[in-house]
Amino acid sequence: MQQGIQLILDNISKIVSLTKEEQDLFVSKLQYVEYKKKEFFLHEGQFSNELNFIIEGCVLVFYTDQSGFSHLIQFAIEDWWVGDIASSTHNIPTQLNIQAVEKTKVLRIKKEDLETVFEAIPKLERFFRILLQKRVANLQQRIISSLSKTATERFLEFREQYGYLENRITQIQIASFLGVTPEFLSMIRRKLNSSNK
Amino acid sequence: MQQGIQLILDNISKIVSLTKEEQDLFVSKLQYVEYKKKEFFLHEGQFSNELNFIIEGCVLVFYTDQSGFSHLIQFAIEDWWVGDIASSTHNIPTQLNIQAVEKTKVLRIKKEDLETVFEAIPKLERFFRILLQKRVANLQQRIISSLSKTATERFLEFREQYGYLENRITQIQIASFLGVTPEFLSMIRRKLNSSNK
DNA sequence: GTAAATACTTAAGCTACCTTAATTATTTAA
DNA sequence: TTAAATAATTAAGGTAGCTTAAGTATTTAC
């Protein structure tokens, strides 16, 4: 856990600098949680009232449609924040699932504790404001890609941005992130390989 | 302009309550700007250092790809905030265009003024933090739709959410928001009309 | 270590959506 | 008020990506 604390404080200090006292207050609200491979953080229909910082492991955030198909909204690994902003902002049950794909260790803070801490430490609210700006930029880029690029182009973009994940999650999951079937992604990969020789 | 000030203060007071002094400080940083129909707020390649609140009118935020096709990322009308978060967060030239589709009146604040105001009024930083959470929720929903719905379903969703825009922007623009060609949207509409009779 | 489960590949046929192009309707501008 | 520009409709033919299905490879669990 010590190691996790250092990681989360370093993560924050990239954007804002907290005093020792502020760090201690924030850390006092954190809870350490471990998930086994395939275990769920959150199931569709539940209320999300927590924000998680991943110390170790990898999680997927996905939506399951009426036909039972999953669509990958986001993934997160070490040093990333993950939570269901829609559910906790609007106080509605989540439509998402969050699942560990590996043994995953997180530091978690409850929504109400976070709000208390924001009162005491405005700099921390700034940190999350900036984090949200980055997330908006990222989501907007994904929408631009989905509107203007072919599946092959989106896959190449995925590789550039998230190449280190290519061997950590399955092709089925990558396909569901890109919005294509795994079969079609298999063909895309084959074509890319043959044209690179 | 008086009217615009009231609108922006009301908009903020839905989420946080400012004292008279805080309101005055914030208002002192605002600049009133008018755009003619078709005029641009922002062109691809420029740096975006401002946030705009629309008092009256309607603007489109779009990306133009290498083939010259436009893709609608966002639209905004009275009582909405609009800006290029990606460009101003990362200090990179924008890849977006923001254009008035009608005569449009805005109140504008510069990025550096906003940051000054955040120091003085943490509540205002909270306001924007919450606004960003809503935007993340909205963008995420759009990604879910683009991954899991057909064009017809996305059009029906557009109508539910933004129906009041259907007669304010062109079908070309709606199509580019949905990620289909205007011709195909025309067919979707025809089918919907014939099946509703 | 082996059986069962899951993931990946390949290919044939299909469909949602695109392209092109011609026609009509609506808006814009002088 | 009218010509020119832009938007919307319709339809024929085309393609990216889907479906189904069968075979192979890899991973999981006992």
mmCIF file with all atom_site columns, C-alpha atoms in Angstrom, chain A residues 63 71-73 85-86 89-90 95-96 118-119 125-126 129 132-137 139-144 146-148 176-177 179, chain B residues 63 71-73 85-86 89-90 95-96 118-119 125-126 129 132-137 139-144 146-148 176-177 179:
data_model
loop_
_atom_site.group_PDB
_atom_site.id
_atom_site.type_symbol
_atom_site.label_atom_id
_atom_site.label_alt_id
_atom_site.label_comp_id
_atom_site.label_asym_id
_atom_site.label_entity_id
_atom_site.label_seq_id
_atom_site.pdbx_PDB_ins_code
_atom_site.Cartn_x
_atom_site.Cartn_y
_atom_site.Cartn_z
_atom_site.occupancy
_atom_site.B_iso_or_equiv
_atom_site.pdbx_formal_charge
_atom_site.auth_seq_id
_atom_site.auth_comp_id
_atom_site.auth_asym_id
_atom_site.auth_atom_id
_atom_site.pdbx_PDB_model_num
ATOM 1  C CA . TYR A 1 63  ? -21.496 -1.077 -21.985 1.00 0.00 ? 63  TYR A CA 1
ATOM 2  C CA . HIS A 1 71  ? -18.810 -2.120 -26.186 1.00 0.00 ? 71  HIS A CA 1
ATOM 3  C CA . LEU A 1 72  ? -15.574 -0.942 -24.648 1.00 0.00 ? 72  LEU A CA 1
ATOM 4  C CA . ILE A 1 73  ? -15.824 2.642  -23.484 1.00 0.00 ? 73  ILE A CA 1
ATOM 5  C CA . ILE A 1 85  ? -18.687 10.022 -14.018 1.00 0.00 ? 85  ILE A CA 1
ATOM 6  C CA . ALA A 1 86  ? -22.150 9.901  -15.583 1.00 0.00 ? 86  ALA A CA 1
ATOM 7  C CA . THR A 1 89  ? -22.613 13.244 -11.483 1.00 0.00 ? 89  THR A CA 1
ATOM 8  C CA . HIS A 1 90  ? -26.280 12.667 -12.173 1.00 0.00 ? 90  HIS A CA 1
ATOM 9  C CA . GLN A 1 95  ? -25.284 1.677  -17.488 1.00 0.00 ? 95  GLN A CA 1
ATOM 10 C CA . LEU A 1 96  ? -21.649 0.578  -17.415 1.00 0.00 ? 96  LEU A CA 1
ATOM 11 C CA . PHE A 1 118 ? -12.400 19.729 -2.200  1.00 0.00 ? 118 PHE A CA 1
ATOM 12 C CA . GLU A 1 119 ? -13.704 22.158 0.423   1.00 0.00 ? 119 GLU A CA 1
ATOM 13 C CA . GLU A 1 125 ? -10.513 20.298 -7.063  1.00 0.00 ? 125 GLU A CA 1
ATOM 14 C CA . ARG A 1 126 ? -8.296  22.023 -9.614  1.00 0.00 ? 126 ARG A CA 1
ATOM 15 C CA . ARG A 1 129 ? -10.903 19.850 -13.127 1.00 0.00 ? 129 ARG A CA 1
ATOM 16 C CA . LEU A 1 132 ? -11.595 16.166 -16.640 1.00 0.00 ? 132 LEU A CA 1
ATOM 17 C CA . GLN A 1 133 ? -10.416 18.586 -19.320 1.00 0.00 ? 133 GLN A CA 1
ATOM 18 C CA . LYS A 1 134 ? -7.975  15.965 -20.514 1.00 0.00 ? 134 LYS A CA 1
ATOM 19 C CA . ARG A 1 135 ? -10.685 13.359 -20.515 1.00 0.00 ? 135 ARG A CA 1
ATOM 20 C CA . VAL A 1 136 ? -12.970 15.625 -22.576 1.00 0.00 ? 136 VAL A CA 1
ATOM 21 C CA . ALA A 1 137 ? -10.151 16.160 -25.068 1.00 0.00 ? 137 ALA A CA 1
ATOM 22 C CA . LEU A 1 139 ? -13.273 11.562 -25.741 1.00 0.00 ? 139 LEU A CA 1
ATOM 23 C CA . GLN A 1 140 ? -13.641 14.267 -28.348 1.00 0.00 ? 140 GLN A CA 1
ATOM 24 C CA . GLN A 1 141 ? -10.694 12.849 -30.264 1.00 0.00 ? 141 GLN A CA 1
ATOM 25 C CA . ARG A 1 142 ? -12.340 9.461  -30.191 1.00 0.00 ? 142 ARG A CA 1
ATOM 26 C CA . ILE A 1 143 ? -15.538 10.918 -31.618 1.00 0.00 ? 143 ILE A CA 1
ATOM 27 C CA . ILE A 1 144 ? -13.578 12.673 -34.352 1.00 0.00 ? 144 ILE A CA 1
ATOM 28 C CA . SER A 1 146 ? -15.215 7.450  -35.224 1.00 0.00 ? 146 SER A CA 1
ATOM 29 C CA . LEU A 1 147 ? -16.753 10.037 -37.545 1.00 0.00 ? 147 LEU A CA 1
ATOM 30 C CA . SER A 1 148 ? -13.848 10.472 -39.939 1.00 0.00 ? 148 SER A CA 1
ATOM 31 C CA . SER A 1 176 ? -15.175 -3.680 -29.222 1.00 0.00 ? 176 SER A CA 1
ATOM 32 C CA . PHE A 1 177 ? -13.239 -0.490 -28.458 1.00 0.00 ? 177 PHE A CA 1
ATOM 33 C CA . GLY A 1 179 ? -16.425 -0.557 -33.006 1.00 0.00 ? 179 GLY A CA 1
ATOM 34 C CA . TYR B 1 63  ? -13.645 19.018 -37.670 1.00 0.00 ? 63  TYR B CA 1
ATOM 35 C CA . HIS B 1 71  ? -17.767 16.316 -38.977 1.00 0.00 ? 71  HIS B CA 1
ATOM 36 C CA . LEU B 1 72  ? -19.923 17.963 -36.362 1.00 0.00 ? 72  LEU B CA 1
ATOM 37 C CA . ILE B 1 73  ? -18.469 17.518 -32.904 1.00 0.00 ? 73  ILE B CA 1
ATOM 38 C CA . ILE B 1 85  ? -10.962 22.357 -24.396 1.00 0.00 ? 85  ILE B CA 1
ATOM 39 C CA . ALA B 1 86  ? -8.363  20.215 -26.162 1.00 0.00 ? 86  ALA B CA 1
ATOM 40 C CA . THR B 1 89  ? -5.785  22.425 -22.083 1.00 0.00 ? 89  THR B CA 1
ATOM 41 C CA . HIS B 1 90  ? -2.795  21.197 -24.050 1.00 0.00 ? 90  HIS B CA 1
ATOM 42 C CA . GLN B 1 95  ? -8.045  21.068 -35.114 1.00 0.00 ? 95  GLN B CA 1
ATOM 43 C CA . LEU B 1 96  ? -11.576 22.396 -34.838 1.00 0.00 ? 96  LEU B CA 1
ATOM 44 C CA . PHE B 1 118 ? -10.463 30.454 -9.992  1.00 0.00 ? 118 PHE B CA 1
ATOM 45 C CA . GLU B 1 119 ? -7.820  31.528 -7.460  1.00 0.00 ? 119 GLU B CA 1
ATOM 46 C CA . GLU B 1 125 ? -13.699 26.340 -10.358 1.00 0.00 ? 125 GLU B CA 1
ATOM 47 C CA . ARG B 1 126 ? -16.193 23.905 -8.862  1.00 0.00 ? 126 ARG B CA 1
ATOM 48 C CA . ARG B 1 129 ? -15.515 21.052 -12.753 1.00 0.00 ? 129 ARG B CA 1
ATOM 49 C CA . LEU B 1 132 ? -16.921 19.224 -17.342 1.00 0.00 ? 132 LEU B CA 1
ATOM 50 C CA . GLN B 1 133 ? -18.339 16.152 -15.614 1.00 0.00 ? 133 GLN B CA 1
ATOM 51 C CA . LYS B 1 134 ? -21.569 16.682 -17.492 1.00 0.00 ? 134 LYS B CA 1
ATOM 52 C CA . ARG B 1 135 ? -19.695 17.083 -20.736 1.00 0.00 ? 135 ARG B CA 1
ATOM 53 C CA . VAL B 1 136 ? -17.789 13.840 -20.117 1.00 0.00 ? 136 VAL B CA 1
ATOM 54 C CA . ALA B 1 137 ? -21.085 12.069 -19.448 1.00 0.00 ? 137 ALA B CA 1
ATOM 55 C CA . LEU B 1 139 ? -19.529 12.564 -24.812 1.00 0.00 ? 139 LEU B CA 1
ATOM 56 C CA . GLN B 1 140 ? -19.455 9.102  -23.329 1.00 0.00 ? 140 GLN B CA 1
ATOM 57 C CA . GLN B 1 141 ? -23.102 8.623  -24.186 1.00 0.00 ? 141 GLN B CA 1
ATOM 58 C CA . ARG B 1 142 ? -22.376 9.650  -27.736 1.00 0.00 ? 142 ARG B CA 1
ATOM 59 C CA . ILE B 1 143 ? -19.582 7.083  -27.956 1.00 0.00 ? 143 ILE B CA 1
ATOM 60 C CA . ILE B 1 144 ? -21.893 4.412  -26.588 1.00 0.00 ? 144 ILE B CA 1
ATOM 61 C CA . SER B 1 146 ? -21.890 5.323  -32.058 1.00 0.00 ? 146 SER B CA 1
ATOM 62 C CA . LEU B 1 147 ? -20.683 1.881  -30.990 1.00 0.00 ? 147 LEU B CA 1
ATOM 63 C CA . SER B 1 148 ? -24.034 0.246  -30.354 1.00 0.00 ? 148 SER B CA 1
ATOM 64 C CA . SER B 1 176 ? -22.472 15.071 -40.068 1.00 0.00 ? 176 SER B CA 1
ATOM 65 C CA . PHE B 1 177 ? -23.239 14.943 -36.345 1.00 0.00 ? 177 PHE B CA 1
ATOM 66 C CA . GLY B 1 179 ? -21.891 10.188 -38.863 1.00 0.00 ? 179 GLY B CA 1
#
